[in-house]
XYZ file of C-alpha atoms in Angstrom:
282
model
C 9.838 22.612 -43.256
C 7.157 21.523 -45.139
C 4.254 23.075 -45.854
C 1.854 21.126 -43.359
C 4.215 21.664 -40.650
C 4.889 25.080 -41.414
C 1.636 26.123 -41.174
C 0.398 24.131 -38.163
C 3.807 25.943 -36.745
C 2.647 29.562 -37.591
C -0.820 29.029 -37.086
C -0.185 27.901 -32.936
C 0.053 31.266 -32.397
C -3.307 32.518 -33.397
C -4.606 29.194 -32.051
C -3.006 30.051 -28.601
C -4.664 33.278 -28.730
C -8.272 31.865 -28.864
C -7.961 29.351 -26.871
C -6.438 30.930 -24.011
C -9.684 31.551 -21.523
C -9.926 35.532 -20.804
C -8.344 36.019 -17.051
C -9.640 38.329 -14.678
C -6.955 40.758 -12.842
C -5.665 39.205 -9.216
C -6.587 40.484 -5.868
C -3.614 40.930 -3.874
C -3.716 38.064 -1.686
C -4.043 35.641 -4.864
C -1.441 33.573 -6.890
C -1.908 32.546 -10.106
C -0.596 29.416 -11.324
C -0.555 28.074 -14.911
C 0.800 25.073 -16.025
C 1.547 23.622 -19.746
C -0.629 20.751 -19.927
C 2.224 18.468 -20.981
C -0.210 15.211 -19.677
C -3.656 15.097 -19.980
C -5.910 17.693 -18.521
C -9.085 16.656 -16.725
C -10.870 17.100 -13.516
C -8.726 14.970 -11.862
C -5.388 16.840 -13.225
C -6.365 19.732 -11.161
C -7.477 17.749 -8.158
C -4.193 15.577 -7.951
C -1.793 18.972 -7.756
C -3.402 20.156 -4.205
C 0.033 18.918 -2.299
C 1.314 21.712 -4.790
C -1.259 24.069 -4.082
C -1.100 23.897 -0.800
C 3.168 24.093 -0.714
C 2.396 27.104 -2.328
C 0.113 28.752 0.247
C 2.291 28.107 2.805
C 5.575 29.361 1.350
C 3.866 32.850 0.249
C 0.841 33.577 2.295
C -1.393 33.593 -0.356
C -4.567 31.889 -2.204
C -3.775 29.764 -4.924
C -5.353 29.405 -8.200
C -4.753 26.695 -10.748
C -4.538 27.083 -14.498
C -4.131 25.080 -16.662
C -4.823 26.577 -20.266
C -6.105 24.024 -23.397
C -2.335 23.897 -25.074
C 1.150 25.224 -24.652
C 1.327 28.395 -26.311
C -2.043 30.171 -24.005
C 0.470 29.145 -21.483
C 2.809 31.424 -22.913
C 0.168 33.781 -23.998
C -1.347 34.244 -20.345
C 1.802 35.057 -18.476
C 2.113 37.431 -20.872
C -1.258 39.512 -20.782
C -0.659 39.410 -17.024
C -2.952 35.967 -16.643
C -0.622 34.070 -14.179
C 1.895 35.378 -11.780
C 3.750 31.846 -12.030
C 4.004 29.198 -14.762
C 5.493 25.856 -15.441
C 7.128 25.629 -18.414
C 9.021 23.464 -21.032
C 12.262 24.976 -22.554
C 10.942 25.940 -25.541
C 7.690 27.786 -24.445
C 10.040 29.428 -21.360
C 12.457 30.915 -24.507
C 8.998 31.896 -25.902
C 7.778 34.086 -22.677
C 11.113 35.123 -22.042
C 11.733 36.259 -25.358
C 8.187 38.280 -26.127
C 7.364 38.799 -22.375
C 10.596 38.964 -20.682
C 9.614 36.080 -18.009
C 12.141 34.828 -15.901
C 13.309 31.745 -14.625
C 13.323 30.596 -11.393
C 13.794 27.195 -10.348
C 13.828 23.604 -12.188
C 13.673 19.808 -10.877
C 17.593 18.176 -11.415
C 16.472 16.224 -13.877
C 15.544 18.997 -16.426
C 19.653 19.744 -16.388
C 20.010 17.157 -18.153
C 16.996 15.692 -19.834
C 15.967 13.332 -22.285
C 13.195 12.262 -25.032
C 12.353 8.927 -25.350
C 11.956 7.295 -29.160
C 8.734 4.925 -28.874
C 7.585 2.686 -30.980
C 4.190 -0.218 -31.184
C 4.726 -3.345 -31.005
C 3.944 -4.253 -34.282
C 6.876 -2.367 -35.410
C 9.615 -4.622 -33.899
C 11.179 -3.880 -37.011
C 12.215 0.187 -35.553
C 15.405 0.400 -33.769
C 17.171 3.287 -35.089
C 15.920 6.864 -36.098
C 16.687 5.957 -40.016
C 13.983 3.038 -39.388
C 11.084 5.909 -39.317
C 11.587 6.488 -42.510
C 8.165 5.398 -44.431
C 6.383 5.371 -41.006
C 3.839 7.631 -38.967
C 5.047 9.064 -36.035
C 3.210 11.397 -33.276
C 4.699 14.557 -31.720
C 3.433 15.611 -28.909
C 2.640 19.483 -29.072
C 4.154 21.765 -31.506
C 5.432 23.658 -28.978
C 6.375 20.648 -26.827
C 10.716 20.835 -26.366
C 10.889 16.749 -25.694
C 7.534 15.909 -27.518
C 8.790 17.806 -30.870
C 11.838 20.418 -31.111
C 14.464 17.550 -29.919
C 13.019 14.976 -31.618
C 13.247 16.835 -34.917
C 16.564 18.251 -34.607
C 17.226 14.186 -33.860
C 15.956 13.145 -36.545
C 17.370 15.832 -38.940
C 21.505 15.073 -37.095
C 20.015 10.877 -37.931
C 19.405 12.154 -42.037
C 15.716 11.452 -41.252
C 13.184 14.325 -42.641
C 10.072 14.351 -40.586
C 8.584 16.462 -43.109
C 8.907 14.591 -46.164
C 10.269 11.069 -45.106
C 7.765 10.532 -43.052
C 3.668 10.943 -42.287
C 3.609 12.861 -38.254
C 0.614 13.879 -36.630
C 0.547 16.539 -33.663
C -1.323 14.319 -30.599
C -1.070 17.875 -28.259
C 0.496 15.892 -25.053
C 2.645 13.336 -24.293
C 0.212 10.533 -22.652
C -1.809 10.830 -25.728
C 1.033 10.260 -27.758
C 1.817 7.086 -25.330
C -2.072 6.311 -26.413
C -1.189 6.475 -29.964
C 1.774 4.311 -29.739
C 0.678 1.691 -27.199
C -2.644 1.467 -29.783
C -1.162 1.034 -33.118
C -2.634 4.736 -34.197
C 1.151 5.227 -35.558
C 3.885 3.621 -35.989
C 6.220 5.585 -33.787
C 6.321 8.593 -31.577
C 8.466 11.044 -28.935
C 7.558 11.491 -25.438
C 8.812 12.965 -22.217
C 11.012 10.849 -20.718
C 9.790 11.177 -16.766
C 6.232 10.798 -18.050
C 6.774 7.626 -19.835
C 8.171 6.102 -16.872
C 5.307 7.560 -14.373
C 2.832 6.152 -16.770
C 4.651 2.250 -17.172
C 4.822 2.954 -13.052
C 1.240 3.283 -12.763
C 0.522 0.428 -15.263
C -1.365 2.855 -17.339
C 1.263 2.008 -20.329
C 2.192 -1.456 -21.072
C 6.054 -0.894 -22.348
C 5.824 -4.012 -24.218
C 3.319 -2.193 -26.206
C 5.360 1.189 -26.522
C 9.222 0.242 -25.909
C 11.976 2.584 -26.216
C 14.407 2.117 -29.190
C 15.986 5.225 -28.978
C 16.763 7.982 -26.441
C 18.064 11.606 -27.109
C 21.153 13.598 -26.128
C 20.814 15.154 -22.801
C 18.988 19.244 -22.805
C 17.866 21.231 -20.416
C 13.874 21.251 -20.063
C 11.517 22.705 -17.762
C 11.329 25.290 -15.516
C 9.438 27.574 -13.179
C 9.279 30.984 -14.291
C 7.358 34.361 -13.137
C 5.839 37.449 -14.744
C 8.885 40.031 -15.476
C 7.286 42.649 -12.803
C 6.228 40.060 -9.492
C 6.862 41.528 -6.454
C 11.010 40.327 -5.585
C 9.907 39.287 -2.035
C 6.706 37.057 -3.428
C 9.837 35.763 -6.023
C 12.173 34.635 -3.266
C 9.154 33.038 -1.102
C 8.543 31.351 -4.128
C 11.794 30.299 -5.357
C 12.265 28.988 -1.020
C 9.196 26.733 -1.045
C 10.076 24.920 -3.911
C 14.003 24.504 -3.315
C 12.749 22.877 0.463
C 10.276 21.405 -1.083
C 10.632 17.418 0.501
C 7.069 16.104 0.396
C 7.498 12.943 -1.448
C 3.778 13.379 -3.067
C 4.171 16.730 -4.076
C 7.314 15.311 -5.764
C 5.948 12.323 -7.236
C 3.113 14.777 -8.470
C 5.500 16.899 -9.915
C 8.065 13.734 -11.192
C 10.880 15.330 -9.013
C 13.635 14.459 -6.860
C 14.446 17.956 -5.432
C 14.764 21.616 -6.888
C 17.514 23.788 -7.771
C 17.819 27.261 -8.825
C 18.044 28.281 -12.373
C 19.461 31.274 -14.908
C 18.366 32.444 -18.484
C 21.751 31.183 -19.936
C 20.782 27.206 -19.561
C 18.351 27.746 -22.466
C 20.523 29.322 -24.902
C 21.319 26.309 -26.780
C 17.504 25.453 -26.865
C 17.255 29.136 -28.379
C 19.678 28.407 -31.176
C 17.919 24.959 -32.029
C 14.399 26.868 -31.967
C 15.835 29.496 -34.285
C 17.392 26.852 -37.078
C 13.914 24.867 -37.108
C 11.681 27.969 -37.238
C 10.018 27.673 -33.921
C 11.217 30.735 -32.143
């Protein structure tokens, strides 16, 4: 790893730390909810996940608050000073919490069994159709912490006998529409990107694919998940875990870029443990 990306990778930590936003303890009748903020967080972000709120309060009984912390790891970092009862997370940050806070998992969409990260490049760069083509270039990752935005695109890159740390210039855009920004724009050359927000963005003509077209898509990993605190209250768990796996409101699945839920064990993440081990991420 070089040294740029080794210390942006040690110093997320510390980052995560400052940036996550000091939560008060929960009254009883409250659920906290934090989410990685894997698209772009604004005003509207939290307004547009009510049919989740609200699926929520119905399936437990209980007020809902939203949270969605300025980057991945204060994700991490507030289920584990006892922030948020309930998180959403990618692979790599779940390994994280489970790992230092001994979160567990509890349900996922079926597409995160088998999930993919898309290769983008501008379209100035017809010239990119294979990972050995970034060599020379500038590519965007999404967060550092980001499983389809950066850990699977490196260990890509690395099986392709591409470098991203010396064969290449990368830049850390922190989510993966802003990495579709940087792309579509000509900011770089070439970047990764969540496969199911990709295509919700090209849906919602916010992303012109002529302008950021796939050359290259990854081997299929598990990704996200829902997971809980280590100590929530088993019967809050399992009203929980119920309102998401009936869950058939097509907005709240659109919203969350779903076709249904199904339950989910530790053991699915192992081989996204070993990966974060060999790069130095976990």
């Amino acid at each position: 790893m070089s040294f740029s990306r080794a210390l942006f990778v040690r110093g997320a930590a510390g980052i995560a730390a400052a940036a996550a936003l000091p939560l008060r303890a929960s009254a009883a009748d409250e659920l906290r909810v934090a989410f990685i903020p894997d698209v772009a967080t604004t005003a509207a972000s939290y307004a547009e996940k009510q049919p989740l709120v609200e699926m929520l309060q119905r399936a437990t009984g209980r007020t809902v608050r939203l949270i969605i912390p300025t980057n991945y790891a204060a994700t991490v970092e507030a289920i584990g000073n006892d922030g948020v009862d309930l998180a959403y997370f990618g692979a790599l940050t779940y390994v994280k919490a489970n790992e230092r806070y001994g979160v567990r998992p509890l349900v996922q969409r079926l597409e995160d069994r088998r999930f993919h990260s898309l290769f983008i490049a501008s379209s100035a760069n017809g010239a990119i159709t294979s990972l050995k083509d970034l060599k020379g270039k500038t590519f965007a990752f999404g967060d550092v912490n980001s499983t389809s935005g950066h850990l699977i695109p490196v260990k890509e890159m690395l099986e392709a006998g591409v470098n991203p740390d010396t064969e290449m210039k990368t830049r850390y855009t922190g989510n993966h529409t802003a990495t579709a920004v940087a792309v579509a724009s000509g900011q770089v050359d070439a970047g990764a990107i969540d496969e199911t927000v990709y295509r919700k963005l090209v849906a919602d003509k916010t992303l012109d694919p002529a302008k950021a077209r796939v050359f290259y898509t990854s081997k299929p990993f598990t990704d996200y998940v829902w997971a809980v605190r280590k100590d929530l209250d088993s019967s809050l768990i399992t009203s929980i875990r119920h309102g998401f796996l009936q869950a058939n409101d097509p907005k709240l699945l659109a919203l969350l870029r779903a076709t249904r839920y199904v339950t989910v064990s530790d053991h699915e993440y192992d081989s996204i443990r070993e990966t974060a081990k060999k790069l130095n991420l976990l």
